[in-house]
Coordinates of C-alpha atoms and ligand atoms in Angstrom, one line a residue:
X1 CA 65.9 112.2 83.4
X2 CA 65.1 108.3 83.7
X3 CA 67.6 106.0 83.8
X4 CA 68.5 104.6 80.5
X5 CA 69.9 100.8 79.6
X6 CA 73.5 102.7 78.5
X7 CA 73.6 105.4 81.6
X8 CA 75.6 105.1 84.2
X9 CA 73.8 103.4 87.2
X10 CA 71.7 105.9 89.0
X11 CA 73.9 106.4 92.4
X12 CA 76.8 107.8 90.5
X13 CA 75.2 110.9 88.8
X14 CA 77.3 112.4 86.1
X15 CA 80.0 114.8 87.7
X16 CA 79.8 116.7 84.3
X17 CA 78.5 116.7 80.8
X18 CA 80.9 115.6 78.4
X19 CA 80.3 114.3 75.0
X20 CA 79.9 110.4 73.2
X21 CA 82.8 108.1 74.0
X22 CA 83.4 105.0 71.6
X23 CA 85.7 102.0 72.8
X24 CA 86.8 99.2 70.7
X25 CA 88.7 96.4 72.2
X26 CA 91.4 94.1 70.9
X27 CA 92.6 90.8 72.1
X28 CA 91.5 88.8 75.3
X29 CA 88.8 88.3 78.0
X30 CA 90.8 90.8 80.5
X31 CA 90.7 93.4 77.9
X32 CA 87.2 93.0 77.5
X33 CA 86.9 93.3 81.3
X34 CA 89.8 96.7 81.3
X35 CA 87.2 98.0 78.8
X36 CA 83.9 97.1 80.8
X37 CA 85.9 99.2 83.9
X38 CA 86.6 101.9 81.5
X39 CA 83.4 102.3 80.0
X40 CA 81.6 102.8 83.4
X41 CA 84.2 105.3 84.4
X42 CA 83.6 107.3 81.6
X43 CA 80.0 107.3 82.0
X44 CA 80.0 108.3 85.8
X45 CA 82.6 111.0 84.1
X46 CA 79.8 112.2 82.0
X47 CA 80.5 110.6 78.7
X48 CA 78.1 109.1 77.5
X49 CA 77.8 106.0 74.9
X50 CA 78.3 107.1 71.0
X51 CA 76.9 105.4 68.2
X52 CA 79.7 105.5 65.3
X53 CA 84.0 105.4 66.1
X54 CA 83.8 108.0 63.5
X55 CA 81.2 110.8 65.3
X56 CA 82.2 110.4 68.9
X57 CA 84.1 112.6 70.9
X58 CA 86.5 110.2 72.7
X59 CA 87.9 107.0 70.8
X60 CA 89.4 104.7 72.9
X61 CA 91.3 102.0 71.7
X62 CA 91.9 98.8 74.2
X63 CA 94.6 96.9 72.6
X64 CA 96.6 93.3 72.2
X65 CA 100.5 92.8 71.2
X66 CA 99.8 89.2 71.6
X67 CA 100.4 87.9 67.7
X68 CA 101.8 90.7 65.0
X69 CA 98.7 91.3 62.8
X70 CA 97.0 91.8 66.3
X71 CA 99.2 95.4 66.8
X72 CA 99.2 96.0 62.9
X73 CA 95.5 96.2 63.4
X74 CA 95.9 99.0 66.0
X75 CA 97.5 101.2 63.6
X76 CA 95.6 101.1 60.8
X77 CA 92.6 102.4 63.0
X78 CA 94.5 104.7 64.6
X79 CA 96.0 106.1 61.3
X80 CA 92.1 107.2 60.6
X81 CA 91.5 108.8 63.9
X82 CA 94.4 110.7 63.9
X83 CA 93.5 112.2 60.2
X84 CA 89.9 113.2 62.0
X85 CA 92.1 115.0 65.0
X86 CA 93.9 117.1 62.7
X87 CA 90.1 118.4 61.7
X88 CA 88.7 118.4 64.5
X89 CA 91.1 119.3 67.5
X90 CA 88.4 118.6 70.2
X91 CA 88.4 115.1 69.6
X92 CA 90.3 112.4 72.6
X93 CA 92.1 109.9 71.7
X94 CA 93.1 107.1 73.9
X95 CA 95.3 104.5 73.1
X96 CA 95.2 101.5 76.2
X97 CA 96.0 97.9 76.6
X98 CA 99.2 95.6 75.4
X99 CA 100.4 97.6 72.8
X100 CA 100.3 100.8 74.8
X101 CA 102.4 99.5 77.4
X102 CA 104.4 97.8 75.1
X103 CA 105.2 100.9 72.7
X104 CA 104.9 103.8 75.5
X105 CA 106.4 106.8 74.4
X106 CA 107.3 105.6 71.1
X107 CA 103.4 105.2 70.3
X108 CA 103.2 109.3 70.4
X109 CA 106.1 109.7 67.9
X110 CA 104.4 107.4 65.5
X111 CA 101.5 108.6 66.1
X112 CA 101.5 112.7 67.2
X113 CA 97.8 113.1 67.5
X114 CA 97.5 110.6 70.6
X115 CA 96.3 112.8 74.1
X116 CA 96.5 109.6 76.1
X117 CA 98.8 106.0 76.1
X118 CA 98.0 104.1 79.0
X119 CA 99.3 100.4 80.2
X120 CA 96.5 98.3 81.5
X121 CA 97.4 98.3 85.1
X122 CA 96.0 102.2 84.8
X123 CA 93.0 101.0 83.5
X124 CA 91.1 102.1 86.7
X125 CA 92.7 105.5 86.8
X126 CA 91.5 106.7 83.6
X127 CA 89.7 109.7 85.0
X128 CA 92.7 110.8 86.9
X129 CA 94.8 110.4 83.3
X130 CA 91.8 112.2 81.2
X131 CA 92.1 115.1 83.5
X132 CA 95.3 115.6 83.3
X133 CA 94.4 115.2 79.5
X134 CA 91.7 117.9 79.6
X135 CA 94.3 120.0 81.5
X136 CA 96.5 120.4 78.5
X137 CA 98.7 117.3 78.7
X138 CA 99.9 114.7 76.5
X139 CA 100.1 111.7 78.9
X140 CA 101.8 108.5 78.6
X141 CA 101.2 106.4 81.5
X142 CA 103.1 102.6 81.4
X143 CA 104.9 102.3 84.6
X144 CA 104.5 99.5 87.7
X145 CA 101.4 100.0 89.2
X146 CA 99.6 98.8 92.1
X147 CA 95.8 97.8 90.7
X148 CA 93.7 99.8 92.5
X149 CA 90.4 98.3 93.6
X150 CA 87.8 99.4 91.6
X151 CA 85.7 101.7 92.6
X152 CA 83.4 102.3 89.5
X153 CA 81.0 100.2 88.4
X154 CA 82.0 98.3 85.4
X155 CA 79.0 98.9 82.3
X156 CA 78.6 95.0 81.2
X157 CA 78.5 94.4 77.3
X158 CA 75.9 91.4 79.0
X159 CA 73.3 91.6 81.6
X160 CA 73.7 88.0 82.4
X161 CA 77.3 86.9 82.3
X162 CA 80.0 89.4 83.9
X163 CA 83.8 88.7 84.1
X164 CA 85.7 89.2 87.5
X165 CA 89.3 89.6 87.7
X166 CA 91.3 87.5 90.5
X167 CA 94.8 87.9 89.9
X168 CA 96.1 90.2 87.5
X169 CA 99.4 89.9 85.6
X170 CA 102.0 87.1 84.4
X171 CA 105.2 85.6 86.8
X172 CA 106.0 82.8 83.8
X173 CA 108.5 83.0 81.4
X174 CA 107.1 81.8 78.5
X175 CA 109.5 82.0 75.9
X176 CA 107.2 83.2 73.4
X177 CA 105.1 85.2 75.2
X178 CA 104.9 89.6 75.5
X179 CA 101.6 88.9 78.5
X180 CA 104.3 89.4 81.4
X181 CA 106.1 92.1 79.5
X182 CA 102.7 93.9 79.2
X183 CA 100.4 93.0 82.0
X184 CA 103.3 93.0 84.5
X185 CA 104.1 91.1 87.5
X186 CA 101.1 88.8 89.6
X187 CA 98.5 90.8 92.0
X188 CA 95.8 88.6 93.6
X189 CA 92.6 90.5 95.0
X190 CA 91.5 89.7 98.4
X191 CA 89.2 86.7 98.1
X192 CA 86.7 89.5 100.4
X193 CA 86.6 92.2 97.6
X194 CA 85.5 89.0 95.0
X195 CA 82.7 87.9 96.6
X196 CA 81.8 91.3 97.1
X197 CA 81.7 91.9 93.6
X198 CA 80.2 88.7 93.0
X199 CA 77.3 89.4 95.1
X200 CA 76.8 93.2 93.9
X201 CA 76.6 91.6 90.3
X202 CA 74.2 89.0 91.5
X203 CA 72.1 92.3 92.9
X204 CA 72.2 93.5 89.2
X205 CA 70.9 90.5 87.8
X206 CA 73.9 88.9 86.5
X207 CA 73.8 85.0 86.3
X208 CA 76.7 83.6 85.7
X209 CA 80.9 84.9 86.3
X210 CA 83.7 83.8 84.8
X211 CA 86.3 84.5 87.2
X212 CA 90.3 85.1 85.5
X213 CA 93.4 85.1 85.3
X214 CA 96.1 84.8 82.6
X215 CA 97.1 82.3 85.2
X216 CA 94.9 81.7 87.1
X217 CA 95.9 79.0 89.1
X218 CA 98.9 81.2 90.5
X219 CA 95.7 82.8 92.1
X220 CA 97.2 83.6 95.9
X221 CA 100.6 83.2 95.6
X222 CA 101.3 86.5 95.8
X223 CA 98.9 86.7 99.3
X224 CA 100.2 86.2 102.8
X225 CA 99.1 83.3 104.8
X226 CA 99.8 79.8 105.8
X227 CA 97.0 77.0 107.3
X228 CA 97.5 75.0 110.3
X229 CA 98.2 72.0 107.5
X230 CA 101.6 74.3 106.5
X231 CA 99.3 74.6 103.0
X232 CA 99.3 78.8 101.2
X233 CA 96.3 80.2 102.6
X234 CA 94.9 81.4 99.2
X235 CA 94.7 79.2 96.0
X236 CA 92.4 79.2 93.4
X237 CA 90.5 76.3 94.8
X238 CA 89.7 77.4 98.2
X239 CA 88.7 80.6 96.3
X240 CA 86.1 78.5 94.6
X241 CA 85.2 77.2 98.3
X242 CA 85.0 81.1 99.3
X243 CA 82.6 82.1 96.4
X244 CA 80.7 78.9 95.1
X245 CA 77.4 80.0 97.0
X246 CA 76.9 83.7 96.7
X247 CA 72.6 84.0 96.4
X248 CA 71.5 84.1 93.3
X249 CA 74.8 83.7 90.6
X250 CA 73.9 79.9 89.2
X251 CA 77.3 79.4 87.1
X252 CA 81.0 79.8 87.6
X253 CA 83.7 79.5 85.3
X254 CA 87.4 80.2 85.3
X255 CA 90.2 81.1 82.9
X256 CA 92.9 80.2 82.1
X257 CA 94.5 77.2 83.6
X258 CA 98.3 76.6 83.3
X259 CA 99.2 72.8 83.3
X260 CA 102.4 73.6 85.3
X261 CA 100.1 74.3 88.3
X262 CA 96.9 72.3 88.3
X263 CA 96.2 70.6 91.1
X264 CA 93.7 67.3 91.4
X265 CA 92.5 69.3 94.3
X266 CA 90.5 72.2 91.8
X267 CA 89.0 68.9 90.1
X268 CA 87.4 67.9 92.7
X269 CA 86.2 70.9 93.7
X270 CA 84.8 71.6 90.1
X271 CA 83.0 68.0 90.5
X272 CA 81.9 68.6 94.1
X273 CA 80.5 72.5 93.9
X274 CA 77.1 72.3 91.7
X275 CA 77.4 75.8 90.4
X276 CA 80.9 75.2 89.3
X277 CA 80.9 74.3 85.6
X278 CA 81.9 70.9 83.7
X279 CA 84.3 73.4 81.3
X280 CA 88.0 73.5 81.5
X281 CA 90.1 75.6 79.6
X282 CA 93.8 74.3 79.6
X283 CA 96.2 75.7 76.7
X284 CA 98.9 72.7 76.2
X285 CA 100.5 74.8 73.6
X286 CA 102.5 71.8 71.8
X287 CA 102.2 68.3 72.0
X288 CA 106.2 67.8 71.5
X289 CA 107.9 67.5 75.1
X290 CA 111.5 69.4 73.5
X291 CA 109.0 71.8 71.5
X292 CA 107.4 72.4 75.6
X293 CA 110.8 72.7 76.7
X294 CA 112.1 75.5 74.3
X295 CA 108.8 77.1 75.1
X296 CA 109.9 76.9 78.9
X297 CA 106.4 75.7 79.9
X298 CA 107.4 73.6 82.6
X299 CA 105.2 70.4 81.8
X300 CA 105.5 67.3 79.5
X301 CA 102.7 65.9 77.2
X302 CA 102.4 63.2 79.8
X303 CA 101.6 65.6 82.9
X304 CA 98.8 67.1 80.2
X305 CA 97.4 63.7 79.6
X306 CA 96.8 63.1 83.3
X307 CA 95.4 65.8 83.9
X308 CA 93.0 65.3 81.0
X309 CA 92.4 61.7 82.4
X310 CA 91.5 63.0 85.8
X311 CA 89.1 65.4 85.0
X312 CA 87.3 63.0 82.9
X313 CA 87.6 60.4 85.8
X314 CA 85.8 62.4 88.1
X315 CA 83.3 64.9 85.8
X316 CA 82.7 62.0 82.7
X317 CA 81.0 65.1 80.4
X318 CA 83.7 67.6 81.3
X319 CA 84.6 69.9 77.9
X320 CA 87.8 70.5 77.5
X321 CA 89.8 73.8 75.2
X322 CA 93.0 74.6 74.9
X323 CA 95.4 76.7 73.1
X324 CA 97.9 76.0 70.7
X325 CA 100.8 77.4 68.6
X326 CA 102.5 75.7 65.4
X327 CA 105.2 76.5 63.9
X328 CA 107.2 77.7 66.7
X329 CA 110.9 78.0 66.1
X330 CA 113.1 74.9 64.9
X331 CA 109.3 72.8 65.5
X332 CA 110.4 70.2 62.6
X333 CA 107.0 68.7 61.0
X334 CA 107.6 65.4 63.2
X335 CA 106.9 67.6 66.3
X336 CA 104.1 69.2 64.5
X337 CA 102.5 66.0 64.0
X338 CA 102.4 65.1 67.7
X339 CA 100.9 68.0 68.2
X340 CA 97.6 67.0 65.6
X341 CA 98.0 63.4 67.3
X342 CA 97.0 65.1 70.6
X343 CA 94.4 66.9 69.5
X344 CA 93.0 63.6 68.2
X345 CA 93.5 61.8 71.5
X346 CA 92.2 64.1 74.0
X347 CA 89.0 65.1 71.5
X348 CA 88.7 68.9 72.6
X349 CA 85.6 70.9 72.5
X350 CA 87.4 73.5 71.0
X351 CA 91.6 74.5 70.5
X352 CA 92.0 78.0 69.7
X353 CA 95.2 77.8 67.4
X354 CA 97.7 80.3 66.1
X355 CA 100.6 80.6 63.8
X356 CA 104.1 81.6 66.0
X357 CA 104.6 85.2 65.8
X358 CA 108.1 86.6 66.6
X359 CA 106.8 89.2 69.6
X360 CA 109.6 92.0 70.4
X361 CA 111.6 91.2 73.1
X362 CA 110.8 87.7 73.3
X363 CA 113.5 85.3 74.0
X364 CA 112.1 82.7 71.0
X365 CA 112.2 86.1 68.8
X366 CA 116.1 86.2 68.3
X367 CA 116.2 82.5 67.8
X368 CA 117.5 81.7 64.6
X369 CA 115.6 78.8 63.1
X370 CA 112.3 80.9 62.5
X371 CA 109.7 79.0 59.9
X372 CA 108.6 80.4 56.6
X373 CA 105.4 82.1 56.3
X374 CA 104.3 79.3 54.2
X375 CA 104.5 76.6 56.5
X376 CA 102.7 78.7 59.2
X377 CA 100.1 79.3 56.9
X378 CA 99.8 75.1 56.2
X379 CA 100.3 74.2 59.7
X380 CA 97.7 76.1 60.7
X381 CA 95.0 75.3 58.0
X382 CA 95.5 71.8 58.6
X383 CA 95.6 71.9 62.6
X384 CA 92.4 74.0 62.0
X385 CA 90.9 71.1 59.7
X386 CA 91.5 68.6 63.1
X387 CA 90.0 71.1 65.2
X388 CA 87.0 71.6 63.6
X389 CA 86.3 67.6 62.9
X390 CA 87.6 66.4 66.5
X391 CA 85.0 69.5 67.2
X392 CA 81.8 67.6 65.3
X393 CA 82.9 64.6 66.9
X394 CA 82.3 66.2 70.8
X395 CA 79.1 67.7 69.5
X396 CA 77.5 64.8 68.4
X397 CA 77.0 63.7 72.1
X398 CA 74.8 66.1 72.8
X399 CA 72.3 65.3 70.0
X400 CA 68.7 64.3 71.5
X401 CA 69.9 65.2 75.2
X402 CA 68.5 67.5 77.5
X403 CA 71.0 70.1 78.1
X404 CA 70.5 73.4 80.8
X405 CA 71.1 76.6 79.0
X406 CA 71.7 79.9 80.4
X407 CA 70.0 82.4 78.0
X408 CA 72.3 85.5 77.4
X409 CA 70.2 87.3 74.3
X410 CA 68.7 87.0 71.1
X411 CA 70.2 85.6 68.5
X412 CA 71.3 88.4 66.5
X413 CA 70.9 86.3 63.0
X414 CA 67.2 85.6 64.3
X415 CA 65.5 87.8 67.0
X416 CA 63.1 84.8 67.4
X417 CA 65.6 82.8 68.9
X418 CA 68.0 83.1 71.9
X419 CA 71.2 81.9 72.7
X420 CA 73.1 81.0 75.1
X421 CA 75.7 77.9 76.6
X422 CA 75.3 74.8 78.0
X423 CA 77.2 74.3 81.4
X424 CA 80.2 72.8 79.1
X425 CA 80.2 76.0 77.2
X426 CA 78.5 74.8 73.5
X427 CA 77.0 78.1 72.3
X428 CA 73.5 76.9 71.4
X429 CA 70.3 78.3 70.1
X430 CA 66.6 77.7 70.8
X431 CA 63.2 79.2 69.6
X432 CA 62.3 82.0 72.8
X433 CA 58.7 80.9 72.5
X434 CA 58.4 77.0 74.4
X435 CA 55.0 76.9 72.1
X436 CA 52.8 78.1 75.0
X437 CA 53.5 81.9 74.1
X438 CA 55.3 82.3 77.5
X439 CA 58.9 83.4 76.2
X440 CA 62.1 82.6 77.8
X441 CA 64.0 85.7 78.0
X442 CA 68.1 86.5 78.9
X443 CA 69.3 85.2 82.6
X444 CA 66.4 82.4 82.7
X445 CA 68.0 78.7 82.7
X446 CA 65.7 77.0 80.0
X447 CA 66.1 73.1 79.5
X448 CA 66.5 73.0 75.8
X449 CA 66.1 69.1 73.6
X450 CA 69.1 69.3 71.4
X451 CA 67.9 68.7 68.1
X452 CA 71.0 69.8 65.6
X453 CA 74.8 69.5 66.0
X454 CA 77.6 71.6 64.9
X455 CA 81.0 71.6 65.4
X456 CA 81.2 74.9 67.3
X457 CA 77.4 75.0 68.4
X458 CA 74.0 73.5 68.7
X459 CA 70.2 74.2 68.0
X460 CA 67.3 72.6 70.2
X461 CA 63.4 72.6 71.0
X462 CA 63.6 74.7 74.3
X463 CA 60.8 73.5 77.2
X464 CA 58.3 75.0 78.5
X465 CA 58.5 76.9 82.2
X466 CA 56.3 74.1 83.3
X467 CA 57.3 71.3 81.5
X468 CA 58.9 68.7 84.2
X469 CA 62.5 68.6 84.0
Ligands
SAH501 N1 98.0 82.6 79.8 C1 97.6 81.7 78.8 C2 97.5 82.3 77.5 C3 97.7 83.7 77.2 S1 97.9 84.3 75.6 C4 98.5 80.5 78.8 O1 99.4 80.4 79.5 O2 98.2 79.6 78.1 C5 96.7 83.5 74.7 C6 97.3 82.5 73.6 O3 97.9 83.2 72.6 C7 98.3 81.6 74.2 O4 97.7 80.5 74.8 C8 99.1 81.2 72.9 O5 98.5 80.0 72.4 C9 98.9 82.4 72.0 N2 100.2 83.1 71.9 C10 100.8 83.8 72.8 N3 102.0 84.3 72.3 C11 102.0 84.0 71.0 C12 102.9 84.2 70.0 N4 104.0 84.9 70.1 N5 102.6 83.7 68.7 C13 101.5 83.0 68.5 N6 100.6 82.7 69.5 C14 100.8 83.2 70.7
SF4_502 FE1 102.1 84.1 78.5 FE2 103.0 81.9 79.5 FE3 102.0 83.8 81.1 FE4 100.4 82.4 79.6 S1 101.6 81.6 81.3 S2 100.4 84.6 79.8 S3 101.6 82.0 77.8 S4 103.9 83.9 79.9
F3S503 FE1 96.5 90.6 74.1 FE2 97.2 91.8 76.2 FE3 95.4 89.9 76.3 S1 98.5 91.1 74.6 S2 95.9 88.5 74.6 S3 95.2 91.8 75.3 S4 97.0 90.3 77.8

């Protein structure tokens, strides 16, 4: 048999033939990568890729807890599955992710039909779980655990841009927050098994790596080691020292930065390594110091601010997104307000914004002065307003500039066109053919003339292979 785009790479032959698996995945970018590790396990298991959630033999679902509707979700997917087990015995299903370890046992009473619940810290021992599944067990497994290094190759939704885990897990206490209930308590790799990986994906083809964290700049703190300067051996910036150059990966990014801990240090190495990109993503949650407070974040609008300054003292064109919540509990519409007012001062690239959403055992849960539904649902259609003009604002720079791209694919509204980012992260599309018939094609970085702005993402005349940059 040749080797096939969806197979399992070629040195990790099948062990068995099983039938299709189908994953769908829920909430952030270290789900996405849980699911990438799972997918590949399941195809060096034998699995391999189904076509329909509804025909395949395993259904996995990788799940979040983060906001309410995010878990309601969950069940309303799992309520069909579980109808099509009661036909059709044969079939797995796997429950994984947030709300697996946040639910546990209580997930199989609710729902009977369940062979496997699993916390993400099992992620990589999902074959050791399934047989113990295909053995005749119901297994639920949400306890502490020490994340294995992988050993599977991950199968990458992208052939040019991978993720790579650094530190998993949450010490904060955000007060609204289930990630440290869920994800559990900080683990660091070894900067040695990153590059590693690094370099094995830059063997596969793979351009560009976003490396994360849910926190990422507690990267090493959780690592022995002290320098001769009395400094932790192992933060996130010497990690970008430690990695920066492996042959043949062109971009790095990271995710996501907690204000509490960034250090002018990680600026200037973001302005002094070239592969390094000019993209920070820094959630400042509120822009109301008592609001920051009750959310326990441990910085004030001012520290944010200076940050923000620095950054764009040292990389001028830097992008900068964030994430924010409104209508957090007792936040009076003064607060609020200061939090727009930011927005308009900083002019972000991009705020993802939510309404507050009570989250189980959450101290802000219990507190007493919740906000209506209503004024969630204003809050947020008027923060989202801001967002989207302050958004069209940053774009409009780019207009008639030259801007690098990374191609990723086509353009799945137009398979004449690719897409891809620019080193600040704009999603923006460009004809594949320069005009001289040679195409650009995914993981080749193609100078493209911006030619149309958007708040969220741009359209340009690419150049040619030749043309002189
Ligand atoms: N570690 C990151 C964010 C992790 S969760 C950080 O510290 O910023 C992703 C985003 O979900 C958060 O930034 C926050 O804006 C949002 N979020 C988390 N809990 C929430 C809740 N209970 N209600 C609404 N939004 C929430
Ligand atoms: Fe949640 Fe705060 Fe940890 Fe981010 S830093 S994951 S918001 S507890
Ligand atoms: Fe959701 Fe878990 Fe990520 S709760 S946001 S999938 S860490």
């Amino acid at each position: 048999m040749t080797a096939t785009v969806s197979g399992p790479p070629a040195d990790q032959a099948p062990s068995a033939r099983r039938g299709s698996y189908w994953i769908t995945t829920f909430g952030c970018q270290m789900n996405k990568a849980d699911s990438e590790r799972m997918a590949g396990i399941l195809e060096a298991m034998g699995y391999r890729p189904g076509s329909d959630e509804h025909t395949a033999d395993l259904v996995l679902y990788n799940t979040c807890t983060i906001r309410d509707n995010a878990e309601q979700k969950v069940y309303s997917y799992l309520g069909r599955q579980a109808r099509r087990k009661r036909i059709n015995p044969a079939l797995t299903l796997v429950v994984a992710g947030c709300v697996a370890q946040q639910e546990g046992e209580s997930l199989l009473r609710r729902v009977p039909e369940l062979d496997l619940v699993m916390g993400p810290q099992h992620a990589n021992r999902l074959e050791a779980l399934l047989t113990r599944v295909e053995n005749g067990q119901q297994v639920v497994a949400t306890e502490e655990h020490h994340i294995l290094e992988d050993i599977t190759a991950a199968r990458r939704d992208s052939a040019v841009c991978a993720w790579v885990n650094v530190i998993y897990g949450c010490n904060e206490h955000c007060t609204y927050c289930v990630v440290p209930a869920v994800r559990g308590r900080e683990q660091s790799r070894r900067p040695e098994a990153i590059r590693a990986e690094m370099a094995e994906l830059a063997a596969r083809g793979f351009r560009e790596i976003t490396l994360l964290g849910q926190n990422i700049d507690a990267y090493g703190r959780d690592l022995p080691g002290i320098t001769s300067e009395g400094r932790r051996a192992h933060t996130l910036t010497d990690l970008l020292h430690a990695v920066h150059d492996v042959r043949g990966i062109e971009r790095i990014r990271f995710a996501t930065s907690h204000p509490r801990y960034f250090t002018d240090r990680l600026i200037d190495a973001c302005a002094d390594l070239p592969r390094v990109c000019e993209h920070f993503h820094i959630p400042f949650q509120s822009g109301d110091d008592e609001v920051l407070r009750a959310m326990a974040r441990g910085y004030t609008v001012e520290r944010y601010r200076r940050i923000i300054d620095r950054i764009r003292d040292r990389i001028p064109d830097a992008a900068i997104s964030a994430d924010v919540i409104v209508a957090f509990p007792g936040e009076t519409d003064t607060q609020y307000r200061r939090t727009l007012d930011l927005i308009e001062a900083i002019g972000f690239d991009q705020v993802n914004t939510a309404a507050y959403s009570p989250r189980p055992g959450t101290p802000a849960a219990d507190w007493p002065d919740q906000l209506p539904e209503a004024v969630k649902v204003e809050r947020l259609r008027e923060i989202n307003a801001l967002v989207e003009k302050v958004a069209g604002q940053r774009s409009a720079r780019y207009l008639g500039r030259r801007e690098q791209v990374l191609a990723e694919g086509l353009n799945p509204r137009d398979p004449s066109q690719l897409m891809g980012r620019t080193r600040t992260n704009r999603l923006t599309f460009f004809a594949a053919d320069p005009g001289d018939g040679r195409l650009h094609r995914p993981g080749d970085l193609v100078d493209v003339v911006i030619e149309a702005v958007r708040p969220f993402s741009l359209s340009g005349r690419p150049l040619g292979r030749g043309e002189v940059r």
